[in-house]
XYZ file of C-alpha atoms in Angstrom:
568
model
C -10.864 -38.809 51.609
C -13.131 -38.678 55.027
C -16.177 -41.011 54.422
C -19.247 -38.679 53.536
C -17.545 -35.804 51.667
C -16.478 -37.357 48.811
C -17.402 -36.559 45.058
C -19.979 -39.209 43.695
C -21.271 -39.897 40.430
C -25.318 -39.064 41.705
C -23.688 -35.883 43.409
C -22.158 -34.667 39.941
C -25.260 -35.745 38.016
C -27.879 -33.706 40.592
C -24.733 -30.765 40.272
C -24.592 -30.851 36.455
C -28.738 -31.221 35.994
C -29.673 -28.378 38.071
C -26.554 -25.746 36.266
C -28.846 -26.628 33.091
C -30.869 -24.336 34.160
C -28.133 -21.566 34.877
C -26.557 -22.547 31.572
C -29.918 -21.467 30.216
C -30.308 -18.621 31.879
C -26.962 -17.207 30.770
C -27.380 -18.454 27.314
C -30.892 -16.061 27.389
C -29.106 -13.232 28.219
C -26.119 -13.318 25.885
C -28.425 -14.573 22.806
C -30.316 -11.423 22.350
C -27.454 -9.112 21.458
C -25.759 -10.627 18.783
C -28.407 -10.723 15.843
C -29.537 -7.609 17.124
C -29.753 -5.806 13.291
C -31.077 -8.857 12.090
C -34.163 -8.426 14.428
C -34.848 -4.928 14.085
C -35.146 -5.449 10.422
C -37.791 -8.139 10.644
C -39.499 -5.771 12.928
C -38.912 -3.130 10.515
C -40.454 -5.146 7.842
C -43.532 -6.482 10.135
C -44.169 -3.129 11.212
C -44.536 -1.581 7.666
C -41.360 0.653 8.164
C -39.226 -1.218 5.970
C -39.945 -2.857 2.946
C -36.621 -4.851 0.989
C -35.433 -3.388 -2.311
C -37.920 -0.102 -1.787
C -36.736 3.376 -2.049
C -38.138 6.311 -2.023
C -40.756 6.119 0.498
C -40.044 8.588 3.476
C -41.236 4.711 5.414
C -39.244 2.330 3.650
C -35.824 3.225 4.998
C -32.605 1.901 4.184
C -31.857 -1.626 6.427
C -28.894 0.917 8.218
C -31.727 2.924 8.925
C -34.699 1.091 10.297
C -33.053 0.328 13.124
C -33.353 3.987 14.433
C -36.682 4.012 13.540
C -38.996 5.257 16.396
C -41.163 2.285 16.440
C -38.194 0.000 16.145
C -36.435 0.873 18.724
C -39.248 0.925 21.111
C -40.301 -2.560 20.209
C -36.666 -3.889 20.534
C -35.995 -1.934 23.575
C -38.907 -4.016 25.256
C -37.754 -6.987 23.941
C -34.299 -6.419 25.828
C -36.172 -5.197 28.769
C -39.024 -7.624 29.360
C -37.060 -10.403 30.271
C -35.383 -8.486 33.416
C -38.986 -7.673 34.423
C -40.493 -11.256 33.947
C -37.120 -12.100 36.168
C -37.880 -9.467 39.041
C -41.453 -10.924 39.088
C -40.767 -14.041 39.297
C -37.935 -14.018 41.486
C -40.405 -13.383 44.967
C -41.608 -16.975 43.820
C -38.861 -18.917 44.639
C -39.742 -19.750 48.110
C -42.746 -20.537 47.475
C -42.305 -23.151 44.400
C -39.413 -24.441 46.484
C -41.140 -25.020 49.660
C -44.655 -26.254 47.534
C -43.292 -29.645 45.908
C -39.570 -29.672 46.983
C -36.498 -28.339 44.574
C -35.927 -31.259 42.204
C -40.262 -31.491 41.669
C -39.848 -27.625 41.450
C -37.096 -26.866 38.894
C -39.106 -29.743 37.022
C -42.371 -27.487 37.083
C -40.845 -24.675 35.643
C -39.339 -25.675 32.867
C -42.439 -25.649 31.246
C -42.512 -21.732 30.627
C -38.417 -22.365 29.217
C -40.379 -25.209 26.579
C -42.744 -22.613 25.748
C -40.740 -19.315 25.989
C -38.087 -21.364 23.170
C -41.443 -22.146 20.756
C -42.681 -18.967 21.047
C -39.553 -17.139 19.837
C -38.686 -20.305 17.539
C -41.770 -19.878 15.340
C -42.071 -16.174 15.450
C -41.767 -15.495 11.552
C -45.423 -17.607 12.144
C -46.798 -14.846 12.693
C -45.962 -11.005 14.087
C -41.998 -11.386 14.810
C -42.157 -8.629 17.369
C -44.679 -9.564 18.822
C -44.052 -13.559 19.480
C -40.431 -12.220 20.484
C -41.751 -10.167 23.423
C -43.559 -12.767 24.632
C -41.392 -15.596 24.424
C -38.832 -13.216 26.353
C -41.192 -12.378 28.924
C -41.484 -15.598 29.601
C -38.658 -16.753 29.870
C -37.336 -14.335 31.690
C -40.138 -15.339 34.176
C -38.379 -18.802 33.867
C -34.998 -17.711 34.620
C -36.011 -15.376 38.024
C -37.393 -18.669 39.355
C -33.974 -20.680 38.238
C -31.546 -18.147 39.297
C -32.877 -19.008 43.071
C -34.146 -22.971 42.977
C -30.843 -23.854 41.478
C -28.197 -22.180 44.012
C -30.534 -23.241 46.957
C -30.466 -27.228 45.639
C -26.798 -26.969 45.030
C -26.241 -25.107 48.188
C -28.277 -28.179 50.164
C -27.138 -31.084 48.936
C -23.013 -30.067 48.243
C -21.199 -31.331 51.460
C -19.427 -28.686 53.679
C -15.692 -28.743 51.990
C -17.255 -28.178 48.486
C -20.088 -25.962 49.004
C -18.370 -23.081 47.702
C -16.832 -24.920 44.801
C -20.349 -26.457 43.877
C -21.794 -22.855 44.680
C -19.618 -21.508 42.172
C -20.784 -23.432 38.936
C -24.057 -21.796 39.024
C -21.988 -18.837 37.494
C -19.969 -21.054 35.467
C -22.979 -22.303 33.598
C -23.988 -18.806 33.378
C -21.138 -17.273 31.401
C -20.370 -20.960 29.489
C -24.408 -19.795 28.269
C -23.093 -16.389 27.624
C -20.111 -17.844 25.588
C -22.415 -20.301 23.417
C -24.925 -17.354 22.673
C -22.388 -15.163 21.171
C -20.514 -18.083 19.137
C -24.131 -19.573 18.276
C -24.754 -15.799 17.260
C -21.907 -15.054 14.772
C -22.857 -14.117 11.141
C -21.769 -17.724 9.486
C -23.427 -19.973 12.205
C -27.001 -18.638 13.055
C -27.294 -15.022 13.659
C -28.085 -14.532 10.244
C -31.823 -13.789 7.857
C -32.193 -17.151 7.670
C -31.378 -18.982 10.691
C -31.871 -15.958 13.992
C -35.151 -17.707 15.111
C -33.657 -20.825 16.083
C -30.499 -19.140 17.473
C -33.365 -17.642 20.250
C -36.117 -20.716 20.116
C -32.671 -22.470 21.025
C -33.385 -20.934 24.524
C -35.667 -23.256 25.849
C -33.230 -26.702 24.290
C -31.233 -27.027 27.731
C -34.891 -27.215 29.866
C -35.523 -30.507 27.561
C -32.254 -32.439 28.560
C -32.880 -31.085 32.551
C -36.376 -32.657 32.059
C -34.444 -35.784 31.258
C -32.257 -35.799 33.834
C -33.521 -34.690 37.327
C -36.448 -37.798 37.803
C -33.000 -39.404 38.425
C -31.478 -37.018 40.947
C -32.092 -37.157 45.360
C -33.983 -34.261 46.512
C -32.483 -31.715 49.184
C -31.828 -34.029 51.890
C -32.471 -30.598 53.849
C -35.686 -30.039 52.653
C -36.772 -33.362 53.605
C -35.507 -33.401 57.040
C -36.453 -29.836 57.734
C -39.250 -29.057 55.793
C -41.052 -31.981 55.636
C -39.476 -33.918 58.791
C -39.322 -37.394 56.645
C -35.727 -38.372 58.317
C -35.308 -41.486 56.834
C -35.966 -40.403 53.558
C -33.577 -37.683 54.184
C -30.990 -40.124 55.125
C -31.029 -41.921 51.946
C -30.728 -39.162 49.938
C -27.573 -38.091 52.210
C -26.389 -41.630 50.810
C -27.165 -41.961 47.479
C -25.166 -38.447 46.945
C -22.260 -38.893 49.081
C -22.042 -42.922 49.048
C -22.127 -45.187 52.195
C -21.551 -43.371 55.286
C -22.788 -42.475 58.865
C -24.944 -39.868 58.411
C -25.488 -39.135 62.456
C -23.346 -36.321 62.443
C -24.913 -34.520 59.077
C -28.281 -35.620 60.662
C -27.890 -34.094 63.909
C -26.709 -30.853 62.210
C -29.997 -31.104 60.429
C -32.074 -32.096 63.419
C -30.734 -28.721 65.147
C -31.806 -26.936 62.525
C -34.960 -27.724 62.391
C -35.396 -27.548 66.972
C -34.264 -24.187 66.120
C -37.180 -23.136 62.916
C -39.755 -24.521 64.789
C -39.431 -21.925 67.319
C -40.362 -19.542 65.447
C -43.126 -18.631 62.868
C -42.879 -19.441 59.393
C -40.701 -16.738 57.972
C -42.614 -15.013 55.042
C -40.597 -11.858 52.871
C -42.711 -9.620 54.650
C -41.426 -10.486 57.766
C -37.865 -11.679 56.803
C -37.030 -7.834 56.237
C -39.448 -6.685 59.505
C -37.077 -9.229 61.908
C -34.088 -7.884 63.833
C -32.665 -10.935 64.346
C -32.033 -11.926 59.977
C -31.262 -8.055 59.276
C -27.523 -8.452 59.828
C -27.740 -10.963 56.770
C -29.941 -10.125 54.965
C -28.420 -6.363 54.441
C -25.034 -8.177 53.588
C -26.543 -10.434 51.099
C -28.306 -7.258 49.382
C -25.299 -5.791 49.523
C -23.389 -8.461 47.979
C -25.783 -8.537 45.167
C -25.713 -4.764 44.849
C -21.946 -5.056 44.260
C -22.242 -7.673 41.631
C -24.892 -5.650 39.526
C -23.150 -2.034 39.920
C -19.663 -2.849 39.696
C -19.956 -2.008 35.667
C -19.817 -5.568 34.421
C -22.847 -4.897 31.959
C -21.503 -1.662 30.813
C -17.691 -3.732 29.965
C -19.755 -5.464 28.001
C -21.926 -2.503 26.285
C -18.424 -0.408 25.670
C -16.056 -3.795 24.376
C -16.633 -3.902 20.785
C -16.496 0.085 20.597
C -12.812 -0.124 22.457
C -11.462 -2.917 20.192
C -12.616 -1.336 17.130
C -10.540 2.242 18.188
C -7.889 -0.517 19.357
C -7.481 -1.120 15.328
C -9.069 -4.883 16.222
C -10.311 -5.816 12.124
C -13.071 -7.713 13.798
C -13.912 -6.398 17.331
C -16.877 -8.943 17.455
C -14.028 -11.964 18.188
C -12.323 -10.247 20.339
C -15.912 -9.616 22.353
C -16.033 -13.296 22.672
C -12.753 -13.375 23.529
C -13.485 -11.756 26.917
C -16.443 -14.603 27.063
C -13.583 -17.168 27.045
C -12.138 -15.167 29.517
C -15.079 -14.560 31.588
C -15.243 -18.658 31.494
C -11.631 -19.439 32.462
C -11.332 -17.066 35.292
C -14.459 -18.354 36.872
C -13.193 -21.985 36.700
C -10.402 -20.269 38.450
C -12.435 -19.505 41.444
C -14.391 -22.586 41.692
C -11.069 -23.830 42.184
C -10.093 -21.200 44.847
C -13.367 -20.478 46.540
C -12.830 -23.348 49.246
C -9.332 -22.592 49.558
C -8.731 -18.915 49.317
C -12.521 -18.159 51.068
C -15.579 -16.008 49.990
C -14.437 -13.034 51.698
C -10.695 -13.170 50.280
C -11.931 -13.460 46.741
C -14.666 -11.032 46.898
C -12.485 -8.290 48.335
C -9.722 -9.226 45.711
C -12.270 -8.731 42.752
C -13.652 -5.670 44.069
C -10.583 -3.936 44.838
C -9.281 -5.033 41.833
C -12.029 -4.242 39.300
C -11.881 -0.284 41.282
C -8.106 0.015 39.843
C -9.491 -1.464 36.276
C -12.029 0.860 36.171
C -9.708 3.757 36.886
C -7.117 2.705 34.047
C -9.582 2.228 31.797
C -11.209 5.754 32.380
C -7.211 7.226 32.009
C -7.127 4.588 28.400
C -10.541 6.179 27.483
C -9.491 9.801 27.848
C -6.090 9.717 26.499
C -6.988 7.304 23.330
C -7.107 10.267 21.104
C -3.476 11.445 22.244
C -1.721 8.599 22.448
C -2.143 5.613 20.427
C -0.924 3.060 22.800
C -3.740 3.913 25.416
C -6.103 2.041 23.843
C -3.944 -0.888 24.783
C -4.563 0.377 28.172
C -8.110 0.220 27.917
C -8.076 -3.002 25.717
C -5.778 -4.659 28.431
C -8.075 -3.167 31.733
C -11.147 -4.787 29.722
C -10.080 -8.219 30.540
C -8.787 -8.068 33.842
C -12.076 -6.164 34.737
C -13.707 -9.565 33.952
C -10.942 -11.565 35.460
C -11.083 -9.924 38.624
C -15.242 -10.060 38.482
C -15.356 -13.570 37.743
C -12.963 -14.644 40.415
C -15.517 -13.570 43.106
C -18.059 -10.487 42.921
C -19.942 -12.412 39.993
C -20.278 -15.804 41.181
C -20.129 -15.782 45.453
C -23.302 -13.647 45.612
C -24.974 -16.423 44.070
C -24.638 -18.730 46.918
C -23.340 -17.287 49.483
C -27.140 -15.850 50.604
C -27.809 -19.791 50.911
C -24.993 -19.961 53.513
C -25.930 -16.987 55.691
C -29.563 -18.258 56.616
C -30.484 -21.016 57.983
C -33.731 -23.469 56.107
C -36.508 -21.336 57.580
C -35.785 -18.218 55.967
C -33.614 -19.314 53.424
C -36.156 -19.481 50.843
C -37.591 -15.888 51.335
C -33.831 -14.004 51.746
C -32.800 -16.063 48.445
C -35.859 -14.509 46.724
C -35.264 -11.331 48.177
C -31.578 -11.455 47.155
C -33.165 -12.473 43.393
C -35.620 -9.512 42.905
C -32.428 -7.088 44.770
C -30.366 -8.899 41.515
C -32.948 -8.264 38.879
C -34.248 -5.079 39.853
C -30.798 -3.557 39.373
C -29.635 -5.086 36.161
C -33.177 -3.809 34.817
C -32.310 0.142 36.069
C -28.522 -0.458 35.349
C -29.427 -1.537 31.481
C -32.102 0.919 31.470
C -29.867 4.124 32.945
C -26.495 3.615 31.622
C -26.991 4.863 27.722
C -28.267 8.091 29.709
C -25.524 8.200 32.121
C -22.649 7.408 29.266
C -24.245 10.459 27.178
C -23.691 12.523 29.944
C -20.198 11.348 31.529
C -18.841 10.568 28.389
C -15.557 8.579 28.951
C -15.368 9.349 32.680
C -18.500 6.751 33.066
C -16.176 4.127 34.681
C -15.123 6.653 37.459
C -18.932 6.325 38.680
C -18.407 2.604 39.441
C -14.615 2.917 40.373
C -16.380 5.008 43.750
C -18.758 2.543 43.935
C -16.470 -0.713 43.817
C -14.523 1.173 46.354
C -17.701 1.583 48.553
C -18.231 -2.240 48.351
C -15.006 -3.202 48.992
C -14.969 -1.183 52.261
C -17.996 -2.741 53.092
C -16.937 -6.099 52.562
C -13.911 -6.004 54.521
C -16.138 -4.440 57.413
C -19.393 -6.416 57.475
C -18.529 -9.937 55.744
C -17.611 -12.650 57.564
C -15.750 -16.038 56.047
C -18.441 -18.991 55.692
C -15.458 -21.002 54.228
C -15.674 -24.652 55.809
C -18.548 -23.397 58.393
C -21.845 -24.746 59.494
C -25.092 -23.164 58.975
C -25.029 -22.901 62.835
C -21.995 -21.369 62.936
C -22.229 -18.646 60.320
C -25.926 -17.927 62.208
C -23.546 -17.404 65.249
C -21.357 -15.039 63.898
C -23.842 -12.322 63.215
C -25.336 -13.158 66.698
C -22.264 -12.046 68.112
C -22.595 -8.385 67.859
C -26.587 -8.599 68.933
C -27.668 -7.474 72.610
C -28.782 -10.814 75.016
C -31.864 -9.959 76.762
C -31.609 -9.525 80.581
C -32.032 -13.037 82.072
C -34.859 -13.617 84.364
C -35.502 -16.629 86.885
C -35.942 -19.598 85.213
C -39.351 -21.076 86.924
C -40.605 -24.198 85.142
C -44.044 -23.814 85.647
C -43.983 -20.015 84.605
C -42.512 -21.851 81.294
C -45.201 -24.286 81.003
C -47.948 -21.585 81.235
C -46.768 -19.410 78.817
C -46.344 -22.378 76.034
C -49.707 -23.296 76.857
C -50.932 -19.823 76.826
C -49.052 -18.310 74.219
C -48.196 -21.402 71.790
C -44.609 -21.332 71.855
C -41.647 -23.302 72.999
C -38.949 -20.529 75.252
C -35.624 -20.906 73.300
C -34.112 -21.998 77.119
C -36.752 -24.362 78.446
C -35.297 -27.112 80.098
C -35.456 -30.668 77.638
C -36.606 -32.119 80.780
C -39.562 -30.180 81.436
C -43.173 -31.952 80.617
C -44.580 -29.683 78.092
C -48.848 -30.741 77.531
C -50.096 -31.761 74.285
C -51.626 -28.530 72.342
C -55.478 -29.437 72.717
C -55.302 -29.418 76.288
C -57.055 -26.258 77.563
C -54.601 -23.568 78.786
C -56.430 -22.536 82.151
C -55.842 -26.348 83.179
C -52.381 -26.051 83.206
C -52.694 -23.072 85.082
C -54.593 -24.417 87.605
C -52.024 -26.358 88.170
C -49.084 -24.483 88.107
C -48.334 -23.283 91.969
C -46.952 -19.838 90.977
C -49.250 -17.928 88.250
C -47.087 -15.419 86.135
C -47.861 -11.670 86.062
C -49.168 -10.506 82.607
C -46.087 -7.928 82.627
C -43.691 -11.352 82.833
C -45.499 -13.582 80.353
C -45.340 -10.354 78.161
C -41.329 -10.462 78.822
C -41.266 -13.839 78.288
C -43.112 -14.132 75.378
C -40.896 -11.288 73.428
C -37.806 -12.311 74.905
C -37.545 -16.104 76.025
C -39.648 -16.977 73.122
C -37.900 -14.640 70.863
C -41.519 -13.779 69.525
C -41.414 -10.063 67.249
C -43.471 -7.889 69.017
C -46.556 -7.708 65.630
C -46.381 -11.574 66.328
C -47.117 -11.029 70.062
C -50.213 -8.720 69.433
C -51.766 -10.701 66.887
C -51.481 -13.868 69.205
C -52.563 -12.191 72.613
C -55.942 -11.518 71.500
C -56.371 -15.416 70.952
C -55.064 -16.347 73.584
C -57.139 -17.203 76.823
C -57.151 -15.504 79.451
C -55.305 -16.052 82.855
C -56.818 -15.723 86.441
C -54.598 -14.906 88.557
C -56.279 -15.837 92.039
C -56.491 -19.115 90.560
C -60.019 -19.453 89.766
């Protein structure tokens, strides 16, 4: 195996850490369903609605009952709900609480809120159940916005090129292995019963204790280091200590480019990450990619499952739910074994094309149940290759391919843009599809059978293969297709002025060419430069040399001092 991309034990151990926190964050979302009449009977009973043993009482409804109740379902609805907001919140932080103390120091900080969000919902019969619930789910979905970003980006940064994707991919695995845990945690005989349903939830926050454990002992990004924080040797033994003993010039040099090429430009905020022509390319595909994960019906398999495998004649419907968890698990081991092999692109348009023909049997199974027996089997059958064909690329590539489409300067804000895209539509999916099943009835699936068909168009037209590539050369892909400003004589002096003047470095300026320490004032240089630029040229230069966005230019010129030109 080539020195420097080989599997090592501190590689696995920084991998396997930072999926903790996906593992939790899958485990939050699957945990909530299962004791779900369990709940809304303690919030029955803490609300005054329901009171055990009572009858009578137009308020002290049967335990079938109080789950209908008005208040009941308003309170439990929020407690579903609340933890997609706290995750669309939080999600515009990554960047920030990446960039502030590094990744490893950063998914270290948050797992405070996990502690707390698992004690709050642990000792909720302490007090008001609903109430402590709420909370503890607004936190931690808070918690898991902030994970479902820091941990991709550290994976993405310190997995070597031939096993980013496969790395990439485990964020998802941990994800639906949290999934599978909650609903087996959640059956009846194990906790998601009167007795034992607040510590199947306080159980939440459990991973974020053994991640506390474990990532003092893990490298930080050697990216981030070099890039961020331009400590080179220090990135250079992290490059070691995760891929072993090796010459790290060439991973270095990629590294060093990098960072020549974000020191160009302004830091890259949200604001203007989705202002700049020159990320838009990428940053619409990784929305999109997102989009398609979200609104490809995933959450809605889910919702309709136990409903289809009851009318199946399944005895207990509830198993075979968690059998298409074990699925969900399998098939995405499947692609973290594929994903450097078959490529992003491949996979992606394979599980969109082939969730679209899913979702069309299963709307045929659905409408012809009542006539013929055997099409449940239909529907039963299209159930689990819907989640086969989701897990073997639309759920998990989104995840990191958005690290491997920007480069470190505006990798943190597109990955927290990509987040909040993530969150915001699982909160108006889970909050629109009861309305839209009431009004499509069975035909529901033919809604996201056009829309998986939409993606996979796009897909096949907009997304390119990252499989095996640089960061440089993925950037250079989408450059491909972009307009190159009209070239202009290259006079060094004219250079040298406008850096002085305007306070940045022209993408094409010769490495040769003196450029004056920052304090020294610009009308010296000017002086001394035989040929004294026009103001239309420095403008030119400035917007296209320096590749400067024109709000950047304004807000600059009026700082800027002015130039005689008759060389007074």
């Amino acid at each position: 195996m080539e020195s420097g991309k080989q599997l090592t034990g501190t590689l696995a151990l920084a991998v396997f850490a930072a999926a903790l926190g996906s593992l939790q964050y899958g485990y939050s979302l699957g945990v909530i369903n299962a004791p779900q009449k369990v709940i809304e009977k303690h919030y029955g009973r803490s609300l005054g609605v329901w009171t055990e043993g009572a009858t009578g009482h137009p308020e002290n409804s049967t335990e079938e009952e109080v789950g209908n109740h008005p208040t009941v379902v308003i309170y439990w609805s929020l407690s579903v709900a609340i933890f997609s907001i706290g995750g669309m919140l939080s999600s515009f932080l990554v960047g920030f609480v990446g960039d502030l103390k590094g990744r490893v120091k950063g998914m270290l900080m948050v797992n405070v809120l996990a502690v707390a969000a698992g004690l709050l919902m642990g000792l909720c019969q302490m007090w008001k159940p609903h109430i402590m619930v709420i909370s503890g789910r607004a936190v931690m979905g808070f918690y898991c916005g902030l994970t479902s970003g820091l941990v991709p980006m550290y994976i993405g940064e310190i997995a070597p090129k031939a096993y980013r994707g496969a790395l990439g991919t485990l964020h998802q695995l941990a994800i639906v292995i949290g999934i599978l845990i909650s609903q087996v945690l959640g059956l009846d005989f194990v906790l998601g019963n009167d007795d034992m349903w607040p510590l199947l939830l306080g159980l939440s926050g459990a991973p974020a204790v053994l991640q506390t454990l474990l990532l003092p002992l893990c490298p930080e990004s050697p990216r981030y280091l070099y890039i961020v924080q331009g400590k080179e040797q220090e990135a250079r033994k992290s490059l070691c200590r995760l891929r072993g003993p090796y010459d790290t010039t060439s991973d270095l040099e990629e590294m060093r480019r990098e960072k020549e090429e974000a020191d160009k430009e302004a830091r890259v905020s949200i604001l203007s990450l989705i202002r700049s022509s020159v990320y838009r390319q990428q940053l619409f595909v990784a929305l999109m990619m997102h989009l398609s994960q979200q609104l490809s019906g995933i959450n809605a398999i889910f919702y309709y499952s136990t409903a289809i495998f009851a009318q199946a004649g399944v005895s207990q419907p509830v198993y075979a739910t968690i059998g298409v968890g074990v699925i969900n698990t399998v098939f995405t081991m499947v692609s973290v074994a594929l994903v450097d092999r078959a490529g992003r692109r491949s996979l992606t348009l394979i599980g969109l094309g082939g969730m679209c023909c899913c979702a069309v049997a299963m709307t045929v199974g659905l409408a012809l149940q009542n006539q013929f027996i055997w099409m449940s089997y239909v529907s039963m059958s299209a159930i689990f290759l819907f989640v086969s064909f989701f897990e073997i690329g639309p759920g998990p590539i989104p995840w990191f391919i958005v690290a491997e489409l920007f480069s470190q300067g505006p990798r943190p804000a597109a990955i927290a843009l990509a987040g909040c895209c993530n969150w915001t539509s699982n909160f108006i999916v889970g909050m629109t599809f009861p309305y839209i099943q009431v009004w499509l009835g069975c035909y529901v699936f033919i809604l996201f059978a056009v829309l998986l068909f939409g993606f996979t168009v796009f897909t096949y037209l907009r997304v390119p293969e990252t499989k095996g590539k640089t960061f440089e050369e993925i950037a250079a892909v989408f450059q491909k297709g972009r307009k190159k400003p009209e070239q202009i004589p290259k006079d060094d002096n004219v250079y040298r002025c406008v850096t002085a003047v305007y306070g940045c470095v022209p993408a094409d300026l010769p490495s040769s060419s003196p450029i004056l320490p920052p304090t020294q004032p610009p009308q010296q240089l000017c002086h001394r430069s035989p040929y004294l630029p026009s103001p239309l040229l420095v403008r030119y230069i400035s917007l296209h040399a320096c590749e400067v966005t024109l709000p950047s230019f304004e807000r600059k010129q009026h700082k800027a001092q002015p130039v005689d030109h008759h060389g007074r």
